[in-house]
Short mmCIF file of C-alpha atoms and ligand atoms in Angstrom, two decimals:
data_model
loop_
_atom_site.label_atom_id
_atom_site.label_comp_id
_atom_site.label_asym_id
_atom_site.label_seq_id
_atom_site.Cartn_x
_atom_site.Cartn_y
_atom_site.Cartn_z
CA MET A 1 -0.02 0.02 -0.03
CA ASP A 2 1.16 3.43 -0.80
CA ASP A 3 1.96 5.23 2.41
CA GLU A 4 0.02 8.33 1.46
CA GLU A 5 -3.16 6.16 1.91
CA ARG A 6 -2.54 5.96 5.69
CA THR A 7 -3.68 8.28 8.39
CA SER A 8 -2.95 8.76 12.06
CA VAL A 9 -5.43 7.30 14.42
CA ALA A 10 -3.94 9.05 17.56
CA THR A 11 -6.29 10.43 20.20
CA PRO A 12 -5.75 14.09 20.67
CA GLY A 13 -4.03 14.61 24.07
CA ALA A 14 -3.29 10.91 24.75
CA GLU A 15 0.09 10.62 26.49
CA PRO A 16 2.55 7.76 25.72
CA VAL A 17 2.28 4.94 28.36
CA PRO A 18 5.04 2.95 30.00
CA ILE A 19 5.83 -0.56 29.08
CA GLY A 20 3.77 -2.91 30.96
CA GLU A 21 0.63 -0.86 30.34
CA LEU A 22 -1.71 0.01 27.53
CA PRO A 23 -4.35 2.83 27.48
CA PRO A 24 -8.00 2.07 27.39
CA PRO A 25 -8.88 0.32 24.06
CA GLY A 26 -9.60 2.94 21.47
CA VAL A 27 -7.25 5.52 23.01
CA VAL A 28 -4.04 5.80 21.00
CA PRO A 29 -1.11 7.90 21.99
CA ALA A 30 0.72 9.61 19.13
CA ARG A 31 4.06 8.26 20.34
CA MET A 32 5.09 4.80 21.68
CA HIS A 33 8.07 2.87 22.97
CA ALA A 34 9.62 0.28 20.62
CA GLN A 35 12.71 -1.82 20.21
CA VAL A 36 14.23 -0.39 17.07
CA VAL A 37 16.95 -1.51 14.63
CA ARG A 38 18.94 1.04 12.60
CA GLN A 39 21.41 0.57 9.77
CA ASP A 40 24.29 1.89 11.50
CA ARG A 41 23.90 -0.66 14.27
CA PHE A 42 23.52 -3.69 12.14
CA GLY A 43 25.40 -6.68 13.49
CA ASP A 44 25.15 -8.39 16.82
CA PRO A 45 21.32 -8.28 17.72
CA ALA A 46 22.50 -7.18 21.21
CA GLU A 47 23.80 -3.81 19.81
CA ALA A 48 21.39 -3.58 16.73
CA PHE A 49 18.09 -3.38 18.88
CA ARG A 50 17.66 -0.26 21.14
CA PRO A 51 14.75 1.21 22.93
CA GLU A 52 13.34 4.33 21.39
CA VAL A 53 10.33 6.29 21.45
CA VAL A 54 8.87 6.68 17.96
CA ASP A 55 5.45 7.88 16.33
CA THR A 56 2.83 5.33 16.63
CA PRO A 57 2.07 3.76 13.27
CA ARG A 58 -0.67 5.22 10.96
CA ILE A 59 -3.11 2.79 9.38
CA GLY A 60 -4.85 2.64 5.93
CA PRO A 61 -7.64 0.80 4.20
CA GLY A 62 -7.78 -2.79 5.16
CA GLU A 63 -5.41 -2.40 8.09
CA VAL A 64 -5.85 -2.58 11.94
CA LEU A 65 -3.84 -1.10 14.77
CA ILE A 66 -3.30 -3.45 17.68
CA GLY A 67 -1.90 -2.70 21.12
CA VAL A 68 0.69 -5.42 21.74
CA MET A 69 0.33 -7.30 25.02
CA ALA A 70 3.10 -9.73 24.21
CA ALA A 71 5.51 -10.63 21.33
CA GLY A 72 7.24 -13.79 20.10
CA ILE A 73 10.88 -13.84 19.37
CA ASN A 74 11.82 -15.59 16.09
CA TYR A 75 15.05 -16.25 14.24
CA ASN A 76 13.94 -13.92 11.39
CA ASN A 77 14.77 -10.84 13.49
CA VAL A 78 18.21 -12.12 14.21
CA TRP A 79 18.58 -11.72 10.37
CA ALA A 80 17.02 -8.28 10.43
CA ALA A 81 19.27 -7.21 13.18
CA ARG A 82 22.44 -8.42 11.26
CA GLY A 83 21.09 -6.79 8.07
CA TYR A 84 22.07 -10.07 6.41
CA PRO A 85 21.26 -11.79 4.05
CA VAL A 86 18.88 -8.93 3.39
CA ASP A 87 18.95 -5.26 4.60
CA GLN A 88 15.29 -4.85 5.12
CA ILE A 89 15.43 -1.15 5.80
CA ALA A 90 17.04 -0.42 2.32
CA VAL A 91 14.67 -2.76 0.75
CA ARG A 92 11.64 -0.88 2.19
CA ARG A 93 13.20 2.56 1.39
CA LYS A 94 13.56 1.45 -2.28
CA ARG A 95 9.91 0.56 -2.11
CA GLY A 96 9.29 4.22 -1.17
CA GLU A 97 8.49 3.69 2.57
CA PRO A 98 9.55 6.68 4.66
CA GLU A 99 11.04 5.17 7.81
CA ASP A 100 14.84 4.75 8.22
CA PHE A 101 14.55 2.12 10.97
CA HIS A 102 13.08 -1.32 11.47
CA ILE A 103 10.53 -2.28 14.15
CA GLY A 104 10.35 -6.11 13.85
CA GLY A 105 8.51 -8.83 15.61
CA SER A 106 6.49 -11.49 13.59
CA ASP A 107 4.40 -12.90 16.55
CA ALA A 108 1.91 -10.89 18.68
CA SER A 109 -0.88 -11.19 21.02
CA GLY A 110 -2.95 -8.03 21.65
CA ILE A 111 -6.09 -6.01 21.55
CA VAL A 112 -7.58 -4.18 18.65
CA TYR A 113 -7.21 -0.27 19.16
CA ALA A 114 -8.17 1.00 15.73
CA VAL A 115 -9.69 -0.42 12.45
CA GLY A 116 -9.04 1.03 9.03
CA GLU A 117 -11.51 1.78 6.25
CA GLY A 118 -13.31 -1.09 4.70
CA VAL A 119 -12.52 -3.70 7.45
CA THR A 120 -15.34 -5.71 8.45
CA GLY A 121 -15.69 -8.16 11.38
CA VAL A 122 -13.01 -6.71 13.60
CA GLU A 123 -13.93 -4.44 16.57
CA ILE A 124 -11.97 -2.29 19.05
CA GLY A 125 -11.30 -4.22 22.21
CA GLN A 126 -11.20 -7.75 20.53
CA HIS A 127 -8.39 -10.06 21.88
CA VAL A 128 -6.37 -11.32 18.94
CA ILE A 129 -3.19 -13.03 17.73
CA VAL A 130 -1.51 -12.26 14.42
CA HIS A 131 -0.40 -14.52 11.78
CA PRO A 132 2.62 -13.41 9.80
CA GLY A 133 1.55 -13.77 6.18
CA VAL A 134 0.83 -10.25 4.41
CA TRP A 135 0.21 -9.45 0.73
CA ASP A 136 -1.42 -6.99 -1.51
CA ALA A 137 -5.09 -7.62 -1.90
CA ASP A 138 -4.99 -6.54 -5.50
CA ASP A 139 -2.11 -8.76 -6.48
CA PRO A 140 -3.11 -10.33 -9.81
CA TRP A 141 -1.78 -13.71 -8.74
CA ILE A 142 -4.18 -13.78 -5.72
CA ALA A 143 -7.06 -12.29 -7.82
CA ALA A 144 -6.64 -15.41 -10.02
CA GLY A 145 -7.50 -17.54 -6.79
CA ARG A 146 -3.98 -18.77 -6.27
CA ASP A 147 -2.11 -19.16 -2.98
CA PRO A 148 -1.39 -15.72 -1.68
CA MET A 149 1.88 -16.82 0.11
CA ILE A 150 3.37 -17.52 -3.30
CA ALA A 151 2.22 -14.27 -4.74
CA PRO A 152 4.97 -11.66 -5.82
CA SER A 153 3.61 -9.33 -3.10
CA ALA A 154 3.83 -11.93 -0.28
CA LYS A 155 5.84 -10.87 2.79
CA ILE A 156 6.55 -11.81 6.29
CA TRP A 157 4.93 -9.31 8.78
CA GLY A 158 7.50 -7.74 11.21
CA TYR A 159 10.41 -9.02 9.06
CA ASP A 160 9.82 -7.74 5.45
CA THR A 161 7.38 -5.15 6.84
CA ASN A 162 7.84 -2.45 9.51
CA TYR A 163 5.78 -1.83 12.74
CA GLY A 164 5.77 -5.41 13.96
CA ALA A 165 5.39 -6.79 17.48
CA PHE A 166 8.37 -4.99 19.20
CA GLY A 167 6.40 -1.78 19.54
CA GLN A 168 3.52 -0.97 22.07
CA PHE A 169 1.22 -0.59 18.87
CA ALA A 170 1.56 -2.64 15.68
CA ARG A 171 0.17 -2.29 12.23
CA VAL A 172 -1.35 -5.35 10.56
CA GLN A 173 -3.54 -6.28 7.75
CA ALA A 174 -7.07 -7.32 8.97
CA HIS A 175 -6.93 -10.82 7.51
CA GLN A 176 -3.92 -11.61 9.71
CA LEU A 177 -5.92 -11.56 12.90
CA LEU A 178 -7.14 -14.67 14.61
CA PRO A 179 -9.02 -15.24 17.83
CA LYS A 180 -6.62 -15.55 20.88
CA ALA A 181 -6.92 -18.99 22.57
CA GLU A 182 -8.77 -18.14 25.83
CA HIS A 183 -6.97 -20.63 27.99
CA LEU A 184 -3.55 -19.10 27.10
CA SER A 185 -1.89 -16.06 28.89
CA TRP A 186 -0.66 -13.20 26.58
CA GLU A 187 2.77 -14.54 26.23
CA GLU A 188 1.75 -18.18 25.72
CA ALA A 189 -0.53 -16.84 22.92
CA ALA A 190 2.12 -14.66 21.37
CA ALA A 191 4.90 -17.43 21.33
CA PRO A 192 4.06 -19.99 18.66
CA THR A 193 2.11 -18.57 15.67
CA LEU A 194 5.04 -18.05 13.21
CA VAL A 195 6.68 -21.32 13.82
CA GLY A 196 3.39 -23.19 14.14
CA THR A 197 1.82 -21.96 11.04
CA THR A 198 5.08 -22.54 9.08
CA ALA A 199 5.13 -26.08 10.34
CA TYR A 200 1.52 -26.42 9.49
CA ARG A 201 2.20 -25.40 5.85
CA MET A 202 5.30 -27.58 5.66
CA LEU A 203 3.28 -30.59 6.78
CA TYR A 204 -0.04 -30.10 5.21
CA GLY A 205 0.54 -27.62 2.40
CA TRP A 206 2.13 -29.59 -0.36
CA ALA A 207 -0.63 -31.90 -1.89
CA GLY A 208 0.70 -35.38 -2.79
CA ASN A 209 3.00 -35.45 0.28
CA THR A 210 0.80 -34.12 3.08
CA LEU A 211 1.08 -35.63 6.50
CA GLN A 212 -0.94 -38.90 6.91
CA SER A 213 -1.71 -41.09 9.95
CA GLY A 214 1.13 -43.56 10.46
CA ASP A 215 3.79 -41.47 8.63
CA LEU A 216 7.30 -41.57 9.92
CA VAL A 217 8.68 -37.94 10.02
CA LEU A 218 12.20 -36.88 10.70
CA VAL A 219 12.31 -33.59 12.37
CA TRP A 220 15.52 -31.50 12.55
CA GLY A 221 15.96 -29.37 15.58
CA GLY A 222 13.17 -31.22 17.42
CA SER A 223 13.58 -29.16 20.50
CA GLY A 224 13.43 -25.84 18.93
CA GLY A 225 10.60 -23.52 17.95
CA LEU A 226 9.72 -25.09 14.60
CA GLY A 227 10.62 -28.64 15.74
CA THR A 228 8.41 -28.78 18.81
CA GLN A 229 5.47 -27.54 16.85
CA ALA A 230 6.21 -30.13 14.13
CA CYS A 231 6.50 -33.10 16.64
CA GLN A 232 3.21 -32.15 18.16
CA MET A 233 1.43 -31.88 14.72
CA VAL A 234 2.90 -35.22 13.70
CA ARG A 235 1.61 -37.01 16.97
CA ALA A 236 -1.89 -35.31 16.65
CA ALA A 237 -2.15 -36.75 13.01
CA GLY A 238 -1.38 -40.22 14.24
CA GLY A 239 2.20 -40.16 12.75
CA ARG A 240 5.57 -40.85 14.44
CA ALA A 241 8.09 -38.01 14.68
CA VAL A 242 11.71 -38.74 15.29
CA ALA A 243 13.55 -35.72 16.52
CA VAL A 244 17.21 -34.71 15.69
CA VAL A 245 18.77 -32.76 18.55
CA SER A 246 22.38 -32.02 19.90
CA ASP A 247 22.06 -33.57 23.41
CA ASP A 248 19.94 -35.83 25.50
CA GLU A 249 18.31 -33.02 27.41
CA ARG A 250 17.00 -31.59 24.19
CA GLY A 251 15.90 -35.09 23.06
CA ALA A 252 13.91 -35.50 26.16
CA PHE A 253 12.35 -32.02 25.59
CA ALA A 254 11.31 -33.20 21.98
CA MET A 255 9.93 -36.48 23.31
CA LYS A 256 7.78 -34.46 25.90
CA HIS A 257 6.23 -32.69 22.98
CA GLY A 258 5.41 -35.55 20.77
CA ALA A 259 8.50 -37.25 19.25
CA ILE A 260 8.73 -40.96 19.65
CA GLY A 261 12.53 -41.02 19.94
CA TYR A 262 15.59 -38.85 18.99
CA ILE A 263 18.92 -39.01 17.46
CA ASN A 264 21.84 -37.05 18.86
CA ARG A 265 23.41 -35.42 15.78
CA ARG A 266 26.71 -35.04 17.79
CA GLU A 267 27.35 -38.84 17.47
CA PHE A 268 27.90 -38.29 13.65
CA GLY A 269 30.22 -36.26 11.61
CA HIS A 270 29.12 -36.42 8.07
CA TRP A 271 27.73 -32.75 7.90
CA GLY A 272 28.00 -30.10 5.13
CA VAL A 273 28.95 -30.78 1.55
CA PRO A 274 29.81 -34.56 0.97
CA PRO A 275 32.75 -35.66 -1.01
CA LEU A 276 32.09 -35.45 -4.70
CA VAL A 277 30.76 -38.53 -6.56
CA ASP A 278 34.14 -39.37 -8.22
CA ASP A 279 35.94 -39.37 -4.77
CA THR A 280 35.16 -43.11 -4.19
CA ALA A 281 36.98 -43.44 -0.70
CA GLY A 282 35.28 -40.17 0.52
CA GLN A 283 31.96 -41.28 -0.77
CA LYS A 284 32.25 -44.49 1.08
CA GLU A 285 33.17 -42.89 4.25
CA TRP A 286 30.25 -40.27 4.09
CA SER A 287 27.81 -43.12 3.13
CA LYS A 288 29.06 -45.20 6.16
CA ASP A 289 28.17 -42.37 8.46
CA ALA A 290 24.83 -41.41 6.80
CA ARG A 291 23.79 -45.14 6.82
CA ALA A 292 24.60 -45.38 10.53
CA PHE A 293 22.45 -42.24 11.04
CA GLY A 294 19.62 -43.92 9.15
CA LYS A 295 20.05 -47.20 11.09
CA LYS A 296 19.49 -45.22 14.33
CA LEU A 297 16.19 -43.98 12.66
CA TRP A 298 15.29 -47.61 11.91
CA GLU A 299 15.94 -48.64 15.56
CA ILE A 300 13.52 -45.89 16.93
CA ALA A 301 10.92 -46.72 14.15
CA GLY A 302 11.16 -50.36 15.02
CA ALA A 303 11.43 -51.37 11.44
CA ARG A 304 13.65 -50.73 8.36
CA GLU A 305 11.51 -47.72 7.42
CA ASP A 306 12.65 -44.48 5.90
CA PRO A 307 10.74 -41.13 6.66
CA ALA A 308 7.94 -40.12 4.37
CA ILE A 309 8.64 -36.57 5.31
CA VAL A 310 11.81 -34.92 6.30
CA PHE A 311 11.14 -31.64 8.11
CA GLU A 312 14.30 -29.48 7.21
CA HIS A 313 15.35 -25.94 8.26
CA PRO A 314 19.32 -26.37 9.05
CA GLY A 315 19.93 -26.50 5.31
CA GLY A 316 23.61 -26.57 4.21
CA ALA A 317 24.70 -29.01 6.98
CA THR A 318 21.90 -31.56 6.71
CA ILE A 319 20.31 -31.50 3.25
CA PRO A 320 22.63 -34.30 1.85
CA THR A 321 21.40 -36.59 4.71
CA SER A 322 17.94 -35.65 4.53
CA VAL A 323 17.65 -36.36 0.77
CA PHE A 324 19.65 -39.48 1.25
CA LEU A 325 17.33 -40.86 3.94
CA CYS A 326 13.84 -39.63 2.51
CA ARG A 327 11.82 -42.60 1.32
CA PRO A 328 11.08 -43.06 -2.38
CA GLY A 329 8.22 -40.82 -3.31
CA GLY A 330 8.73 -38.99 -0.10
CA MET A 331 9.43 -35.28 0.60
CA VAL A 332 12.17 -33.14 2.13
CA VAL A 333 10.38 -29.92 2.96
CA ILE A 334 12.57 -26.98 3.85
CA CYS A 335 11.83 -23.41 5.26
CA ALA A 336 15.41 -22.18 6.15
CA GLY A 337 19.16 -22.70 5.72
CA THR A 338 20.23 -21.71 9.29
CA THR A 339 23.72 -23.58 8.75
CA GLY A 340 24.27 -22.35 5.32
CA PHE A 341 22.47 -21.65 1.94
CA ASP A 342 24.81 -23.72 -0.06
CA ALA A 343 23.54 -27.30 -0.11
CA MET A 344 24.46 -30.28 -2.19
CA VAL A 345 21.95 -32.86 -3.30
CA ASP A 346 23.18 -36.10 -4.84
CA LEU A 347 20.76 -36.22 -7.73
CA ARG A 348 21.16 -40.06 -8.12
CA TYR A 349 19.17 -40.64 -5.03
CA HIS A 350 16.88 -37.72 -5.85
CA TRP A 351 15.62 -38.73 -9.27
CA THR A 352 15.91 -42.38 -9.27
CA ARG A 353 13.90 -42.73 -5.93
CA GLN A 354 11.54 -39.95 -7.12
CA LYS A 355 11.80 -37.67 -4.08
CA ARG A 356 10.57 -34.27 -3.60
CA LEU A 357 12.60 -31.22 -2.37
CA GLN A 358 10.04 -28.73 -1.52
CA GLY A 359 10.47 -25.04 -0.48
CA SER A 360 8.08 -23.67 1.97
CA HIS A 361 7.64 -20.15 3.44
CA GLY A 362 5.12 -18.48 5.76
CA THR A 363 1.49 -19.21 5.70
CA ASN A 364 -1.85 -18.47 4.09
CA ASP A 365 -5.05 -17.47 5.83
CA GLU A 366 -6.56 -20.82 5.67
CA GLN A 367 -3.54 -22.73 7.04
CA ALA A 368 -3.14 -20.01 9.83
CA ARG A 369 -6.81 -20.51 10.81
CA ALA A 370 -6.33 -24.37 10.92
CA TYR A 371 -3.40 -24.16 13.00
CA ASN A 372 -4.90 -21.65 15.42
CA ASP A 373 -7.87 -23.98 15.78
CA LEU A 374 -5.57 -26.59 16.98
CA VAL A 375 -4.03 -24.27 19.50
CA ARG A 376 -7.42 -23.13 20.68
CA ALA A 377 -8.66 -26.74 21.01
CA GLY A 378 -5.52 -27.46 23.25
CA THR A 379 -4.19 -30.06 20.85
CA ILE A 380 -1.00 -28.01 20.13
CA ASP A 381 0.85 -26.40 23.13
CA PRO A 382 2.63 -23.17 22.44
CA VAL A 383 5.88 -24.64 24.04
CA LEU A 384 6.75 -21.37 25.67
CA GLY A 385 10.31 -21.98 26.81
CA ARG A 386 11.12 -18.60 28.32
CA THR A 387 9.46 -15.15 28.85
CA VAL A 388 11.62 -12.06 29.04
CA PRO A 389 10.89 -8.37 29.67
CA PHE A 390 10.85 -5.86 26.84
CA SER A 391 14.28 -4.71 27.83
CA GLU A 392 15.63 -8.09 26.96
CA VAL A 393 14.65 -8.09 23.23
CA PRO A 394 18.31 -7.48 22.18
CA ALA A 395 19.67 -10.10 24.37
CA ALA A 396 17.18 -12.75 23.52
CA HIS A 397 17.85 -12.31 19.96
CA ALA A 398 21.64 -12.41 20.46
CA ALA A 399 21.24 -15.73 22.42
CA MET A 400 18.99 -17.16 19.50
CA GLY A 401 21.71 -16.25 17.02
CA ARG A 402 24.29 -18.01 19.11
CA GLY A 403 22.04 -21.07 19.06
CA GLU A 404 21.52 -21.05 22.85
CA ASP A 405 17.67 -20.60 22.92
CA VAL A 406 16.59 -24.02 21.68
CA PHE A 407 13.91 -25.12 24.14
CA GLY A 408 10.72 -24.28 22.43
CA ASN A 409 9.64 -20.58 21.98
CA VAL A 410 10.53 -17.20 23.70
CA ALA A 411 8.03 -14.61 24.37
CA VAL A 412 8.39 -10.86 25.47
CA LEU A 413 5.99 -9.02 27.58
CA VAL A 414 5.22 -5.62 26.04
CA GLY A 415 1.82 -4.33 27.34
CA ALA A 416 1.32 -7.18 29.76
CA ALA A 417 2.64 -6.13 33.29
CA SER A 418 3.55 -9.70 34.44
CA PRO A 419 3.52 -13.37 33.10
CA GLY A 420 0.22 -15.20 33.40
CA GLN A 421 -2.22 -12.47 32.62
CA GLY A 422 -4.91 -12.69 29.76
CA ARG A 423 -6.40 -16.00 30.23
CA THR A 424 -10.17 -15.86 30.19
CA CYS A 425 -11.11 -19.45 30.79
P1 NAP G 1 15.42 -22.60 17.02
O1 NAP G 1 14.23 -22.48 18.05
O2 NAP G 1 16.54 -21.72 17.44
O3 NAP G 1 15.71 -23.91 16.55
C1 NAP G 1 16.75 -24.23 15.66
C2 NAP G 1 17.15 -25.63 15.80
O4 NAP G 1 18.14 -26.01 14.80
C3 NAP G 1 17.76 -25.97 17.21
O5 NAP G 1 16.82 -26.67 17.98
C4 NAP G 1 18.99 -26.82 16.88
O6 NAP G 1 18.74 -28.08 17.63
C5 NAP G 1 18.94 -26.91 15.39
N1 NAP G 1 20.32 -26.77 14.99
C6 NAP G 1 21.32 -25.89 15.14
N2 NAP G 1 22.30 -26.07 14.55
C7 NAP G 1 22.23 -27.21 13.82
C8 NAP G 1 23.14 -27.92 12.99
N3 NAP G 1 24.41 -27.55 12.67
N4 NAP G 1 22.68 -29.09 12.41
C9 NAP G 1 21.24 -29.35 12.55
N5 NAP G 1 20.48 -28.81 13.37
C10 NAP G 1 20.92 -27.62 14.04
O7 NAP G 1 14.72 -21.80 15.57
P2 NAP G 1 13.39 -22.07 14.82
O8 NAP G 1 12.40 -20.96 15.40
O9 NAP G 1 12.91 -23.54 14.97
O10 NAP G 1 13.76 -21.65 13.46
C11 NAP G 1 14.81 -22.47 12.65
C12 NAP G 1 15.07 -21.72 11.33
O11 NAP G 1 13.74 -21.72 10.58
C13 NAP G 1 15.51 -20.37 11.38
O12 NAP G 1 16.54 -20.17 10.42
C14 NAP G 1 14.22 -19.50 11.02
O13 NAP G 1 14.59 -18.20 10.49
C15 NAP G 1 13.62 -20.40 10.06
N6 NAP G 1 12.11 -20.19 9.97
C16 NAP G 1 11.58 -19.97 8.64
C17 NAP G 1 10.33 -19.72 8.52
C18 NAP G 1 9.70 -19.54 7.16
O14 NAP G 1 8.56 -19.31 7.08
N7 NAP G 1 10.48 -19.58 6.01
C19 NAP G 1 9.50 -19.68 9.70
C20 NAP G 1 10.06 -19.99 10.88
C21 NAP G 1 11.33 -20.23 11.05
P3 NAP G 1 19.96 -28.91 18.14
O15 NAP G 1 21.10 -28.08 18.22
O16 NAP G 1 19.43 -29.46 19.36
O17 NAP G 1 20.21 -29.93 17.09
#
């Protein structure tokens, strides 16, 4: 949307409020507190994020202003703080957006404070969560009835777009809003939606290889944000998730959240780009380790069974193993390349065994609704590992960037004064 179409919804005379408070629903101060990234601070998230007072976002047609009660921390804002691989501020400036800063945050729970022109079915005071898929309503791809998350205009809210969850007020498109689960606190509700909806799309979004009852699924990072959501979804569907983790404590955590067993990746060493095909000795060595890894999977499955789906996000370090192990006709579905973007696939295994290597990103409205229904029904737990105060947004991202926060999801209190608030049943 052109920024000129947006207008201020500030209430005359309304003063900014401290973190841990929000004004009465509908009262919008002209200025707000936010954790802000600027280009001259790009690098370690501990330095890149700083608290600032900025103008409260304006909204336009189809948009909604929410008062943020809690926010979720995701890896995407580690990337945003580093300015790598994409400088999001530069990209937005090129698109004509006026702000020279980034307020990220792709997960939020909160309260509706203002509703833009043309929005129906959303009212001031509603308790909501936000899914992270955004796009232009008039995108011809979407007008043709195709998946909006593949449209040229598709973006991730609070990463590609500004005014995400790390400000007291956030700007969203109305279709992103979903009802908050009544049994969850603000921080529990804020924690899982980005990873949960991503996992849902990965497991259910790709016809021909959707998750089926009985399926064996290999889940990389089984104790992390995406992984704990995937393990729970596989269990709920009557499948069997085997988690890959880096120690026994993480393995036990993955099993608590649905995995039938785990493989400790530290017991193996065949990671990264394998020896090339003509390097016979190197290939033999690599295959030996990869087969031993596969044997471990068979032991847990209780049969010589290969996974119908491999749930991927480490990327460079693990793709060769994922493609090697996936069963014929199965799918390796990937949404990130945390360990590296250069991945090698031995095409012999890929084509002769007719496997699928499927990219997946974000969520559409339908998938987000289906995921949120599982959360509201209590089938999926948000797996809130840690709640931090607003002042720790920089440190929490820095820890995630160093790979320290691997037990489920991390949430931040924004408008909520203390943990545990917001449950209404
Ligand atoms: P997370 O909670 O930090 O979990 C990452 C997991 O990766 C950890 O549990 C860790 O488990 C595992 N890991 C770390 N180093 C590894 C290695 N060398 N080999 C194998 N596994 C390794 O992060 P997350 O929230 O699940 O997100 C993971 C990635 O997905 C991030 O890059 C994120 O940006 C991306 N993502 C993409 C989308 C999308 O829509 N495209 C959505 C959500 C997330 P162990 O150390 O125990 O093995």
